[in-house]
mmCIF file of N, CA, C and O in Angstrom:
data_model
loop_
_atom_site.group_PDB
_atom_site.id
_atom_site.type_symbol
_atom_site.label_atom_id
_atom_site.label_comp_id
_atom_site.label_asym_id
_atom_site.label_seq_id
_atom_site.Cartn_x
_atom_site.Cartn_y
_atom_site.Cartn_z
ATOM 1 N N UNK A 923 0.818 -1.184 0.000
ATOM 2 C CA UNK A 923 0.000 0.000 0.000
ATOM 3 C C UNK A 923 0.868 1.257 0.000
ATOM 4 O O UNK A 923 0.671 2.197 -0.770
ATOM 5 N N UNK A 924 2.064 1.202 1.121
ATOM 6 C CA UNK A 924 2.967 2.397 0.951
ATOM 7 C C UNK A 924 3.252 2.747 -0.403
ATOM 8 O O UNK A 924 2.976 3.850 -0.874
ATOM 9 N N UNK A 925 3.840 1.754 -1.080
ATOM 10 C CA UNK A 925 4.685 1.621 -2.448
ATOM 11 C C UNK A 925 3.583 2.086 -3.405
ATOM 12 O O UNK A 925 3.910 3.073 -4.064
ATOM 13 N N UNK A 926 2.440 1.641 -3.621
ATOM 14 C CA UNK A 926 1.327 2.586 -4.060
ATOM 15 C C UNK A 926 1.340 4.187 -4.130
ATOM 16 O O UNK A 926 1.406 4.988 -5.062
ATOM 17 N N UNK A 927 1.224 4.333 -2.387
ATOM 18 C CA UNK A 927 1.111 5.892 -2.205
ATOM 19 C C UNK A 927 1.974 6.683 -3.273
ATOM 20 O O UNK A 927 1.661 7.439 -4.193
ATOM 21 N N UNK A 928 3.745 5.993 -2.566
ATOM 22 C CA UNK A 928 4.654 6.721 -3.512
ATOM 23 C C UNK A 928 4.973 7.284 -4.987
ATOM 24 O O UNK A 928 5.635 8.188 -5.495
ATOM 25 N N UNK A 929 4.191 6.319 -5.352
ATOM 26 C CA UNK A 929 4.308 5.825 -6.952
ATOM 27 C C UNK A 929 3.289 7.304 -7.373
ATOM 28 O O UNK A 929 3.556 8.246 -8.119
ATOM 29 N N UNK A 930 2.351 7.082 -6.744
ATOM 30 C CA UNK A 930 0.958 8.035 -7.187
ATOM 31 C C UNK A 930 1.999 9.456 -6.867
ATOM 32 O O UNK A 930 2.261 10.012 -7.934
ATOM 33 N N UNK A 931 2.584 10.093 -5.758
ATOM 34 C CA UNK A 931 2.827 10.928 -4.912
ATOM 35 C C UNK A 931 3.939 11.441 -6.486
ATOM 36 O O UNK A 931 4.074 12.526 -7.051
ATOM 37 N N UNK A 932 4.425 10.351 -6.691
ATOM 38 C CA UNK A 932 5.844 10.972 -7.769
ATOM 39 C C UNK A 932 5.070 11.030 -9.434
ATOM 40 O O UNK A 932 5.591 11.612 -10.385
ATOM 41 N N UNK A 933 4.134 10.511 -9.476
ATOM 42 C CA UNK A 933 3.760 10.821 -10.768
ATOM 43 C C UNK A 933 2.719 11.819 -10.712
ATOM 44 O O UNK A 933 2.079 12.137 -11.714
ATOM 45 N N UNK A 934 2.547 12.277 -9.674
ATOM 46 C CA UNK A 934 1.775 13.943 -9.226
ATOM 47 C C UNK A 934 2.891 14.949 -9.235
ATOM 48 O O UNK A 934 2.807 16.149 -9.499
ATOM 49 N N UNK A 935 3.865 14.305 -8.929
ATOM 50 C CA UNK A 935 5.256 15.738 -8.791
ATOM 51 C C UNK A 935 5.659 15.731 -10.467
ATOM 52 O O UNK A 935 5.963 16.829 -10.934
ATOM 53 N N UNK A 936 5.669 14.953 -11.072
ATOM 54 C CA UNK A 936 6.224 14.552 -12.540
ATOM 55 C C UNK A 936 5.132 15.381 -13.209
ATOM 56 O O UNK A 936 5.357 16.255 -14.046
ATOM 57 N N UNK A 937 4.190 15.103 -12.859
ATOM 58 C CA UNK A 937 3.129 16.291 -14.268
ATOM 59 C C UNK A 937 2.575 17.181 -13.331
ATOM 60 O O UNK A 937 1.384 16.892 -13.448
ATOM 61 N N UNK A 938 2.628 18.037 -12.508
ATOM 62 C CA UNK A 938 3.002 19.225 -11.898
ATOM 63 C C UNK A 938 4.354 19.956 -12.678
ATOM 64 O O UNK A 938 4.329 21.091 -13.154
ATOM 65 N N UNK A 939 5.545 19.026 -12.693
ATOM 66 C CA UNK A 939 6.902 19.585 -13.188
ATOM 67 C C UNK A 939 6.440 19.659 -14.867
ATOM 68 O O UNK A 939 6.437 20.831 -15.245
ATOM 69 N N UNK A 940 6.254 19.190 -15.385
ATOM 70 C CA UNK A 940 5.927 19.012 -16.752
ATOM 71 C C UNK A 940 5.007 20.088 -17.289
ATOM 72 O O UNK A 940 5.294 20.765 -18.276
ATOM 73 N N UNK A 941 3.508 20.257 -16.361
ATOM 74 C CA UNK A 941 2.925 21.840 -16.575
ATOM 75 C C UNK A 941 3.784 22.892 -16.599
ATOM 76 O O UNK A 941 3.855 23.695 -17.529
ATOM 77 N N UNK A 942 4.605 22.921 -15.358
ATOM 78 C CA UNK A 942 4.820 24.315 -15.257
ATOM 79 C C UNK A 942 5.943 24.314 -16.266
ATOM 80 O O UNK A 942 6.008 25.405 -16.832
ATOM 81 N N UNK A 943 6.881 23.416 -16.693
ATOM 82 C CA UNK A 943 7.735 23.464 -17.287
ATOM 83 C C UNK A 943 7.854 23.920 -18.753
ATOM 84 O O UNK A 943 8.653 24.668 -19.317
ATOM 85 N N UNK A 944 6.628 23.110 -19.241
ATOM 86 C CA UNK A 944 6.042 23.042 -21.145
ATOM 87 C C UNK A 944 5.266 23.602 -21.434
ATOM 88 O O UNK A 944 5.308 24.356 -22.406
ATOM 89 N N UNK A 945 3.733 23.348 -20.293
ATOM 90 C CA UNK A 945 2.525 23.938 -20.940
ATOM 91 C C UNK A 945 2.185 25.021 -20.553
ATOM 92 O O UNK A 945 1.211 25.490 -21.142
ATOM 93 N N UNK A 946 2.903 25.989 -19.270
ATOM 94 C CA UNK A 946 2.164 27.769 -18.814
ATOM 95 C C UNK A 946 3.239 28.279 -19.703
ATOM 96 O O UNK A 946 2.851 29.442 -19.815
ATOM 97 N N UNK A 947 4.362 28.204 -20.438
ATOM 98 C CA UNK A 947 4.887 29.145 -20.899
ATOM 99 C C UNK A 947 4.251 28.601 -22.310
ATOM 100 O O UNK A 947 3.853 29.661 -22.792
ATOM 101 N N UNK A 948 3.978 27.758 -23.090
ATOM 102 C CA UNK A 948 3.380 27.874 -24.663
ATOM 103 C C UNK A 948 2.277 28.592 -24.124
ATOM 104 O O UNK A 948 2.393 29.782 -24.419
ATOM 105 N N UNK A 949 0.899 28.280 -23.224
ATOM 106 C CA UNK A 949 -0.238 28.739 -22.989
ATOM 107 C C UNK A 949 -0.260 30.645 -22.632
ATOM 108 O O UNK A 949 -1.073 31.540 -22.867
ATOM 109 N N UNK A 950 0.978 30.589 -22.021
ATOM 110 C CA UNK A 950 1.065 32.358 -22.065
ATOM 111 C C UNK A 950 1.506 32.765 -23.007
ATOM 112 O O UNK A 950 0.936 33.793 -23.372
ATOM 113 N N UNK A 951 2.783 32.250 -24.010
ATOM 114 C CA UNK A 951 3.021 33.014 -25.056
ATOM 115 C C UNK A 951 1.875 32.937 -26.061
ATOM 116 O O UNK A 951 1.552 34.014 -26.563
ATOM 117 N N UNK A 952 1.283 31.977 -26.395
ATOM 118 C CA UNK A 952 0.175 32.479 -27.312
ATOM 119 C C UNK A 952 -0.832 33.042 -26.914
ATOM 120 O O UNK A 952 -1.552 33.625 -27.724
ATOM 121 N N UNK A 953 -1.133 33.010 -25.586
ATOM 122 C CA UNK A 953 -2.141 34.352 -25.640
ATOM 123 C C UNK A 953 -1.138 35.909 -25.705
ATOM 124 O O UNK A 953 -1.867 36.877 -25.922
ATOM 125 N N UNK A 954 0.357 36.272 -25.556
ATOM 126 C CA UNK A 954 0.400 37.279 -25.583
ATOM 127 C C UNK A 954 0.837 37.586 -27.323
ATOM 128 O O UNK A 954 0.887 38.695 -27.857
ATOM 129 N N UNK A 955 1.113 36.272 -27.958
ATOM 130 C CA UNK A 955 1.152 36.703 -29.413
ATOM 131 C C UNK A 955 -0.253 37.149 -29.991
ATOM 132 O O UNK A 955 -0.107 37.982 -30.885
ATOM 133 N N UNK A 956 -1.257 36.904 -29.792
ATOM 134 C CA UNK A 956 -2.760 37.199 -30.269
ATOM 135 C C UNK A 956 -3.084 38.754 -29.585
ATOM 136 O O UNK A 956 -3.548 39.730 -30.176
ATOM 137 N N UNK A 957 -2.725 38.658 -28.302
ATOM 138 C CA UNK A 957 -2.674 40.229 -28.058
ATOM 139 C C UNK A 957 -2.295 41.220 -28.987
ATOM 140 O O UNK A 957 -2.992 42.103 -29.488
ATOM 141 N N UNK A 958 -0.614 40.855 -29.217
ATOM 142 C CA UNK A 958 0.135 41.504 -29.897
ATOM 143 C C UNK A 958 -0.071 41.439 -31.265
ATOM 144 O O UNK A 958 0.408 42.411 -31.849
ATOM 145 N N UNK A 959 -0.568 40.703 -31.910
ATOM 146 C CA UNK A 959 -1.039 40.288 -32.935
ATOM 147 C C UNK A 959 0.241 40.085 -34.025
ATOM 148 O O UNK A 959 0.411 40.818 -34.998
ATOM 149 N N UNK A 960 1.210 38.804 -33.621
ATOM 150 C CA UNK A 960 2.164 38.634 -34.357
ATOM 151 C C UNK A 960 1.913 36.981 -34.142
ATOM 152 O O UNK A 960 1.053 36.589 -33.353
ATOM 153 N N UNK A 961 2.549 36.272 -34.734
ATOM 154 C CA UNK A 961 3.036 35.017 -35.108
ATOM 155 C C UNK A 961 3.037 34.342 -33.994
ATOM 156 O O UNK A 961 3.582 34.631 -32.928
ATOM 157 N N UNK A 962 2.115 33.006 -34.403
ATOM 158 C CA UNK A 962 2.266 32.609 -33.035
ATOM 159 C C UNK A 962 3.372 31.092 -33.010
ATOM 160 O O UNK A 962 3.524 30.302 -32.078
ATOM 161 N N UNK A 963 3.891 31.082 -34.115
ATOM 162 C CA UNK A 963 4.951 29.945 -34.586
ATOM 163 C C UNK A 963 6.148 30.504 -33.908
ATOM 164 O O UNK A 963 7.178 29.908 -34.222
ATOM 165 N N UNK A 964 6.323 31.612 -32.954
ATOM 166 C CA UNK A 964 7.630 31.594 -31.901
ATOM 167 C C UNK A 964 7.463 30.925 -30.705
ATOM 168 O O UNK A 964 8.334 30.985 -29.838
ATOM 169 N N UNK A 965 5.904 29.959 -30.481
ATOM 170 C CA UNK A 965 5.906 29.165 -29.584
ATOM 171 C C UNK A 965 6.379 27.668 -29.971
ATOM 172 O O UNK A 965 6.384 26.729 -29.175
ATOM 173 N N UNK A 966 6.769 27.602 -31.304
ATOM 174 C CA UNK A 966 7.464 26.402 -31.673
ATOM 175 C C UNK A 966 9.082 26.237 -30.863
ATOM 176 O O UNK A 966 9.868 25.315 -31.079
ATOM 177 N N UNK A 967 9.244 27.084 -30.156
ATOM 178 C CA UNK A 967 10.102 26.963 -29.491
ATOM 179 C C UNK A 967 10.115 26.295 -28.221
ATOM 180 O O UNK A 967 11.054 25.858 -27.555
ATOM 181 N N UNK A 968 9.023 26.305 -28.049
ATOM 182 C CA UNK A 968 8.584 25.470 -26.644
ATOM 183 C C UNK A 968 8.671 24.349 -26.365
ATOM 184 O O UNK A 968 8.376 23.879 -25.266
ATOM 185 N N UNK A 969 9.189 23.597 -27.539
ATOM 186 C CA UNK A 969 10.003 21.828 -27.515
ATOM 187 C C UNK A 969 10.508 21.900 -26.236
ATOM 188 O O UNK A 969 10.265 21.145 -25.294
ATOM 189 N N UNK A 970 11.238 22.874 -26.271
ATOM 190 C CA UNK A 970 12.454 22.734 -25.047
ATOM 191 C C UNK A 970 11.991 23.672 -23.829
ATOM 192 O O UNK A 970 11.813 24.885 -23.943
ATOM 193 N N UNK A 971 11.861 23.107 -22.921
ATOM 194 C CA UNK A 971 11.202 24.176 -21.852
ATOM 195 C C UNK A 971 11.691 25.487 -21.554
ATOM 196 O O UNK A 971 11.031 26.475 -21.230
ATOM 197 N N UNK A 972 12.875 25.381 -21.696
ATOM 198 C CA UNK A 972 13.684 26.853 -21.396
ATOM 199 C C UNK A 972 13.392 27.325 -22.646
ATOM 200 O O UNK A 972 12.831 28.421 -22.649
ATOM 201 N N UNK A 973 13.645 26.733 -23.894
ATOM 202 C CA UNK A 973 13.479 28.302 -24.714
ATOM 203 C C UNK A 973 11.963 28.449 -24.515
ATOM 204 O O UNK A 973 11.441 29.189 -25.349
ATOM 205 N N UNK A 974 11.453 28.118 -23.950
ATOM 206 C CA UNK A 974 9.645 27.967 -24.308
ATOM 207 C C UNK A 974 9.286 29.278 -23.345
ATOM 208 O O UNK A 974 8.591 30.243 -23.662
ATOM 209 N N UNK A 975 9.865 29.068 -22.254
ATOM 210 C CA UNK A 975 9.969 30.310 -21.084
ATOM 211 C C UNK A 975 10.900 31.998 -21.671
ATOM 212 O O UNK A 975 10.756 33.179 -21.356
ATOM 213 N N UNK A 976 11.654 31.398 -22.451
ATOM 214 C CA UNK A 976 12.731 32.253 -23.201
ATOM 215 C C UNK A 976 11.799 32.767 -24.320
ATOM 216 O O UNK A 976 11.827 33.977 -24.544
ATOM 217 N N UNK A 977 11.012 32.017 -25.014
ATOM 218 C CA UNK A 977 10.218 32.740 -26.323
ATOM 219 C C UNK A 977 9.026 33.810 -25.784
ATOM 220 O O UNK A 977 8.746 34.876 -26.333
ATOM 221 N N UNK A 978 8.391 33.248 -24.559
ATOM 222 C CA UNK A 978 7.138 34.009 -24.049
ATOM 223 C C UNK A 978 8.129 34.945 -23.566
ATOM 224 O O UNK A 978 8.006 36.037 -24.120
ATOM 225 N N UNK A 979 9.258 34.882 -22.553
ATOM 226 C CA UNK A 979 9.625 36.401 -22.164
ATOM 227 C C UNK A 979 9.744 37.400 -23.356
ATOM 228 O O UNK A 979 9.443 38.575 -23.151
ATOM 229 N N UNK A 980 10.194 36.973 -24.672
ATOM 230 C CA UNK A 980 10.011 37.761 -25.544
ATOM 231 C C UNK A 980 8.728 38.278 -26.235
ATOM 232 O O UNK A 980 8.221 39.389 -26.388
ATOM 233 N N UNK A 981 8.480 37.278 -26.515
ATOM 234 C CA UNK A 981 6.502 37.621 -27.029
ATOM 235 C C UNK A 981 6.008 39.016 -25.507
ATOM 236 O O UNK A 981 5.902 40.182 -25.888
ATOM 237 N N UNK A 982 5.836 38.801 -24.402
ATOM 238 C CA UNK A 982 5.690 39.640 -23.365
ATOM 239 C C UNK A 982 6.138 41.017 -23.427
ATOM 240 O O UNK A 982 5.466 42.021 -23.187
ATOM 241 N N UNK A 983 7.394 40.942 -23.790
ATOM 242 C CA UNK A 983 8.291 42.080 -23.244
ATOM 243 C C UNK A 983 9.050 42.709 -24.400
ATOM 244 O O UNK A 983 9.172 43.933 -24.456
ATOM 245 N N UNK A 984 9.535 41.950 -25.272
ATOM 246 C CA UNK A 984 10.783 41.908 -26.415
ATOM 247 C C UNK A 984 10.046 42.565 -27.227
ATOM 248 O O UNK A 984 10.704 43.564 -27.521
ATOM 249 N N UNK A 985 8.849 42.593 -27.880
ATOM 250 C CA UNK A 985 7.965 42.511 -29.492
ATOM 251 C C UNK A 985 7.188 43.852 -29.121
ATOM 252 O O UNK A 985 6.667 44.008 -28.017
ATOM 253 N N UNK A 986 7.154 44.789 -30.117
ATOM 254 C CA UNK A 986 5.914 45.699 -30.142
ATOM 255 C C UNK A 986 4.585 45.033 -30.918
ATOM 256 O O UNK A 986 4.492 44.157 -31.778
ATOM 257 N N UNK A 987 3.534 45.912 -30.168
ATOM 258 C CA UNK A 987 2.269 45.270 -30.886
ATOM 259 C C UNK A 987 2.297 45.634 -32.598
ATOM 260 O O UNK A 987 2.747 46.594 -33.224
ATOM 261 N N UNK A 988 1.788 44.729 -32.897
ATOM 262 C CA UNK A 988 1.403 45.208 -34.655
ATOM 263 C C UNK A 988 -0.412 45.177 -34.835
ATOM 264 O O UNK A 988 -1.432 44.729 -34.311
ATOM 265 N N UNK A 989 0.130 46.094 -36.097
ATOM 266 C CA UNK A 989 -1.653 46.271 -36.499
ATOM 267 C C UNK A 989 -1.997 45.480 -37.822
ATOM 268 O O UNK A 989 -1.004 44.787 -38.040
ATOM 269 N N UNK A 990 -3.032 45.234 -38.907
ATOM 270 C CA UNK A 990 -2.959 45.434 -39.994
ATOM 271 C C UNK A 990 -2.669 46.356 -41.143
ATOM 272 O O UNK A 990 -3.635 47.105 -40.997
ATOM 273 N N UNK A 991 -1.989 46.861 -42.242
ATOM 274 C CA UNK A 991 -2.158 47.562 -42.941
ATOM 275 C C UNK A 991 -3.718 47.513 -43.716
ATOM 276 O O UNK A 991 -4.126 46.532 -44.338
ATOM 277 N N UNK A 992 -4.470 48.781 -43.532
ATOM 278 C CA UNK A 992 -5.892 48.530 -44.255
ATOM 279 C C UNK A 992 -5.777 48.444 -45.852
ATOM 280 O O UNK A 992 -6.842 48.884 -46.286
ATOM 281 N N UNK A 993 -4.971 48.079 -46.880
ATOM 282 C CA UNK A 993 -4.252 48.402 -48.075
ATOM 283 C C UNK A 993 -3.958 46.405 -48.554
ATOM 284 O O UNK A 993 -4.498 45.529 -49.229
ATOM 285 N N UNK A 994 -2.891 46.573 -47.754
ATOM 286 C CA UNK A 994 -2.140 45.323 -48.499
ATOM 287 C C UNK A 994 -2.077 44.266 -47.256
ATOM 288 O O UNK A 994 -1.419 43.231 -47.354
ATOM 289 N N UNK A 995 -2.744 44.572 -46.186
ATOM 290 C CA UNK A 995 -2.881 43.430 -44.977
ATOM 291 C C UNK A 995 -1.529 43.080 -44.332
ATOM 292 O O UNK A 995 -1.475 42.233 -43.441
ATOM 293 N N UNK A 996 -0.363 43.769 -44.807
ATOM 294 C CA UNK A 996 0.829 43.545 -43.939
ATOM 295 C C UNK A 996 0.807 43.761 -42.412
ATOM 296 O O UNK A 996 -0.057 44.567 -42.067
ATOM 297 N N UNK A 997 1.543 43.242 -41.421
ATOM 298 C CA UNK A 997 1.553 43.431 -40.758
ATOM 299 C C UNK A 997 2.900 44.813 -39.926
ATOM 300 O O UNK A 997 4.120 44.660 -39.865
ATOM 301 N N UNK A 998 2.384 45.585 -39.603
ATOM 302 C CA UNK A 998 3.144 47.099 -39.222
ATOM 303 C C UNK A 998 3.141 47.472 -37.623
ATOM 304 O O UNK A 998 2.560 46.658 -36.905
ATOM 305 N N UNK A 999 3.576 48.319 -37.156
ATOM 306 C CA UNK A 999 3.740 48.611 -35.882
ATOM 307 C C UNK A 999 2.408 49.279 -35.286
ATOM 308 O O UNK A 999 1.578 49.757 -36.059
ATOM 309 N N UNK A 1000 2.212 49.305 -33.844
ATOM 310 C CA UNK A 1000 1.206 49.994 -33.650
ATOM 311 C C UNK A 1000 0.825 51.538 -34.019
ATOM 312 O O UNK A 1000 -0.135 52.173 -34.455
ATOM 313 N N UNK A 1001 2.100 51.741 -33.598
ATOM 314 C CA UNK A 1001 2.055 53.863 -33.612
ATOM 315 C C UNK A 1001 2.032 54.366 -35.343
ATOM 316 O O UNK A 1001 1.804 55.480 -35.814
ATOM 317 N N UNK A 1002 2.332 53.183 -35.969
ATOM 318 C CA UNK A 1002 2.566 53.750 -37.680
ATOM 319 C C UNK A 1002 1.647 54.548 -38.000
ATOM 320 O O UNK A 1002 0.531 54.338 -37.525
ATOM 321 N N UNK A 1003 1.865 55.761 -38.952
ATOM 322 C CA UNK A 1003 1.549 56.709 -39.697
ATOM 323 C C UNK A 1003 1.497 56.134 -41.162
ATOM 324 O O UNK A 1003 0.473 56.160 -41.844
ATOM 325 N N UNK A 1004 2.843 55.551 -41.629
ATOM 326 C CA UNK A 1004 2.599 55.429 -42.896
ATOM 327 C C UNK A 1004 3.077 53.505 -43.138
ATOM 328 O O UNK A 1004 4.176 53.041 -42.834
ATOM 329 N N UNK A 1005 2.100 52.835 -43.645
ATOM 330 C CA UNK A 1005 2.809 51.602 -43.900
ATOM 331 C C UNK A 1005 4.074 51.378 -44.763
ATOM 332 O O UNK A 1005 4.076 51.792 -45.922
ATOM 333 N N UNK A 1006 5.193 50.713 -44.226
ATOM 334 C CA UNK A 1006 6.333 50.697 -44.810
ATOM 335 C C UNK A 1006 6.146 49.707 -46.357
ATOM 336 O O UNK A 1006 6.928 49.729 -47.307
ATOM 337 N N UNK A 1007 4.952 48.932 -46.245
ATOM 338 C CA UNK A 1007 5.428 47.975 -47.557
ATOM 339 C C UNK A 1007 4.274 49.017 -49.097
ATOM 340 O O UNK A 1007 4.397 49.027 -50.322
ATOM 341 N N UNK A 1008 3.532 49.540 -48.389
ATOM 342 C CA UNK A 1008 2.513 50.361 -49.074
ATOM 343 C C UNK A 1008 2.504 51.624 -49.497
ATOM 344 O O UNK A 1008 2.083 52.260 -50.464
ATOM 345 N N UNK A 1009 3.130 51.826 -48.427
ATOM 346 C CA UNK A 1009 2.883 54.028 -48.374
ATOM 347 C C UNK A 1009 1.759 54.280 -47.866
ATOM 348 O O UNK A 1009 1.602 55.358 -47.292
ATOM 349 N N UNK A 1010 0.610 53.258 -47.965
ATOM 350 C CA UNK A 1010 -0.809 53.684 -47.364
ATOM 351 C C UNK A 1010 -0.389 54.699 -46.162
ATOM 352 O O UNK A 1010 0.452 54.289 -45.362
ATOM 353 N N UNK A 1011 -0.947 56.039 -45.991
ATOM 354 C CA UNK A 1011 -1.193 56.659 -44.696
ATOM 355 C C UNK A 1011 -2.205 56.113 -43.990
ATOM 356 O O UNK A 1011 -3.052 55.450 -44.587
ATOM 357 N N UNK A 1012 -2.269 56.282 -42.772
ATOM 358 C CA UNK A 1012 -3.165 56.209 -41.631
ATOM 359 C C UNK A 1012 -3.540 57.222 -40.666
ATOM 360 O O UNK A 1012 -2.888 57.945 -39.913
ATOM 361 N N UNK A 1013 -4.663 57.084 -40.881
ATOM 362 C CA UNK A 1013 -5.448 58.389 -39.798
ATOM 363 C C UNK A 1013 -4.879 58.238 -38.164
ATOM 364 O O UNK A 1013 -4.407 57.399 -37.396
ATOM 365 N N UNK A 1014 -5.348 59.911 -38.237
ATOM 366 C CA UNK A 1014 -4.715 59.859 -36.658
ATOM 367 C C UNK A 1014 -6.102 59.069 -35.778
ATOM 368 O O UNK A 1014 -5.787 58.208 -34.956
ATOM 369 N N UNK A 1015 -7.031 59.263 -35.899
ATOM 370 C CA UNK A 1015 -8.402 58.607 -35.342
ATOM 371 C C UNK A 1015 -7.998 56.983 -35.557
ATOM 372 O O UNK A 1015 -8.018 56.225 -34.587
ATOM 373 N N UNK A 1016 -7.649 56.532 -36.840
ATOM 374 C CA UNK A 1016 -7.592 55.037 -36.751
ATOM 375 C C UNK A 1016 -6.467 54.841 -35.939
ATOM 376 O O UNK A 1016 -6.732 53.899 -35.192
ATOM 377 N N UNK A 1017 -5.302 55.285 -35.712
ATOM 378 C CA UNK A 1017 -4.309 55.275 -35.148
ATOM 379 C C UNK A 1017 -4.899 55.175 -33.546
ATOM 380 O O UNK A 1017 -4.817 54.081 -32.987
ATOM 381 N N UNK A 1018 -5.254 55.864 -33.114
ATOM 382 C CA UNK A 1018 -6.013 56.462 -31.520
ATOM 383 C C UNK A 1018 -6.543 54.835 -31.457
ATOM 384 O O UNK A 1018 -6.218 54.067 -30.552
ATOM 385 N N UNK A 1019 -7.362 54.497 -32.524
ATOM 386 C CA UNK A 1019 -8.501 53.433 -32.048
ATOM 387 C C UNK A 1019 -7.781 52.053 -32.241
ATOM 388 O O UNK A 1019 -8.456 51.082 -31.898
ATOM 389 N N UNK A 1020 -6.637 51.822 -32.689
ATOM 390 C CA UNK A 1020 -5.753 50.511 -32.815
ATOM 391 C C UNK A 1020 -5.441 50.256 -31.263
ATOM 392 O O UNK A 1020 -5.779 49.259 -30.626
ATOM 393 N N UNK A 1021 -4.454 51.784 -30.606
ATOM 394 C CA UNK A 1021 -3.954 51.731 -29.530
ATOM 395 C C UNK A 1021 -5.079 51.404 -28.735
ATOM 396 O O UNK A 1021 -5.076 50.431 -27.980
ATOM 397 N N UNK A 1022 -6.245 52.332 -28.896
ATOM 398 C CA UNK A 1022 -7.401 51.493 -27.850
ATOM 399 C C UNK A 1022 -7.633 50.492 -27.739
ATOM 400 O O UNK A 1022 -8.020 50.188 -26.610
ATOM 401 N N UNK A 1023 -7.556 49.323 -28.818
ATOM 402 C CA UNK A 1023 -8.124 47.954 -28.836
ATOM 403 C C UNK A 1023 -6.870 47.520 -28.502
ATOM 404 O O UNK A 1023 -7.075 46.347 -28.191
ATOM 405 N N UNK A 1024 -5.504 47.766 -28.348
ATOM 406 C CA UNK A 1024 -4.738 46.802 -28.208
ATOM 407 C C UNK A 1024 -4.878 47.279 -26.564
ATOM 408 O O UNK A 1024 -4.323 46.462 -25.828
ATOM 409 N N UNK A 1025 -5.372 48.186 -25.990
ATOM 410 C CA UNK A 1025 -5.073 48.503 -24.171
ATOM 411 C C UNK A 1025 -6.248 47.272 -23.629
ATOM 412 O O UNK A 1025 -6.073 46.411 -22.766
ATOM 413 N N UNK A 1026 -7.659 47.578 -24.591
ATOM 414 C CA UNK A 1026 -8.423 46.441 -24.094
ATOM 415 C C UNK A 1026 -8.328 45.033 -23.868
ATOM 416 O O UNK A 1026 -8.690 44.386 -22.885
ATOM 417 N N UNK A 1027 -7.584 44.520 -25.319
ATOM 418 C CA UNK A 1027 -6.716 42.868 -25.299
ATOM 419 C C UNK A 1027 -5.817 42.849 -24.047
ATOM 420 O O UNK A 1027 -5.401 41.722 -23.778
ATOM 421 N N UNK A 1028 -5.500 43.637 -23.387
ATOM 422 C CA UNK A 1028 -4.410 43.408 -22.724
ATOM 423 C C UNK A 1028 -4.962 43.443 -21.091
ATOM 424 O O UNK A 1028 -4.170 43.258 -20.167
#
């Protein structure tokens, strides 16, 4: 019965270690890539637990948000004025209302 307990006791510590290790850092970096609205294939890094913790600190902290270009659908910075692959300008009102929706995602 002891030898039971143990067995159960260590394969509770084993996928406890395994969550926190693999699955809260993919599960946070893709929600902060959808925030940010960039790529969420930098959680392919998450094979390995450390870079997986290493990719979300970046997705978090490293990356500015992006918007769409309303033109050619590229993806551009939040604060942009003018899209770099287009020239499309952007209003200061659409500009105002990007930053708003990205304060709400967040």
């Amino acid at each position: 019965m002891e030898n039971t307990f143990s067995g159960l006791t260590s394969l509770v510590i084993v996928i406890l270690i395994i969550t926190f290790l693999w699955i809260i850092p993919i599960w946070f970096g893709l929600k902060w890539a959808r925030i940010k609205k960039v790529s969420k294939l930098w959680m392919l890094f998450g094979i390995h637990p450390m870079t997986g913790w290493i990719a979300y600190l970046i997705l978090r902290y490293g990356i500015d948000p992006r918007k769409q270009c309303n033109k050619c659908k590229e993806s551009i910075k939040l604060e942009a004025e003018i899209c770099r692959y287009c020239g499309n300008q952007m209003s200061p009102e659409e500009i105002r209302m990007t930053v708003r929706d990205y304060e709400e995602r967040k």
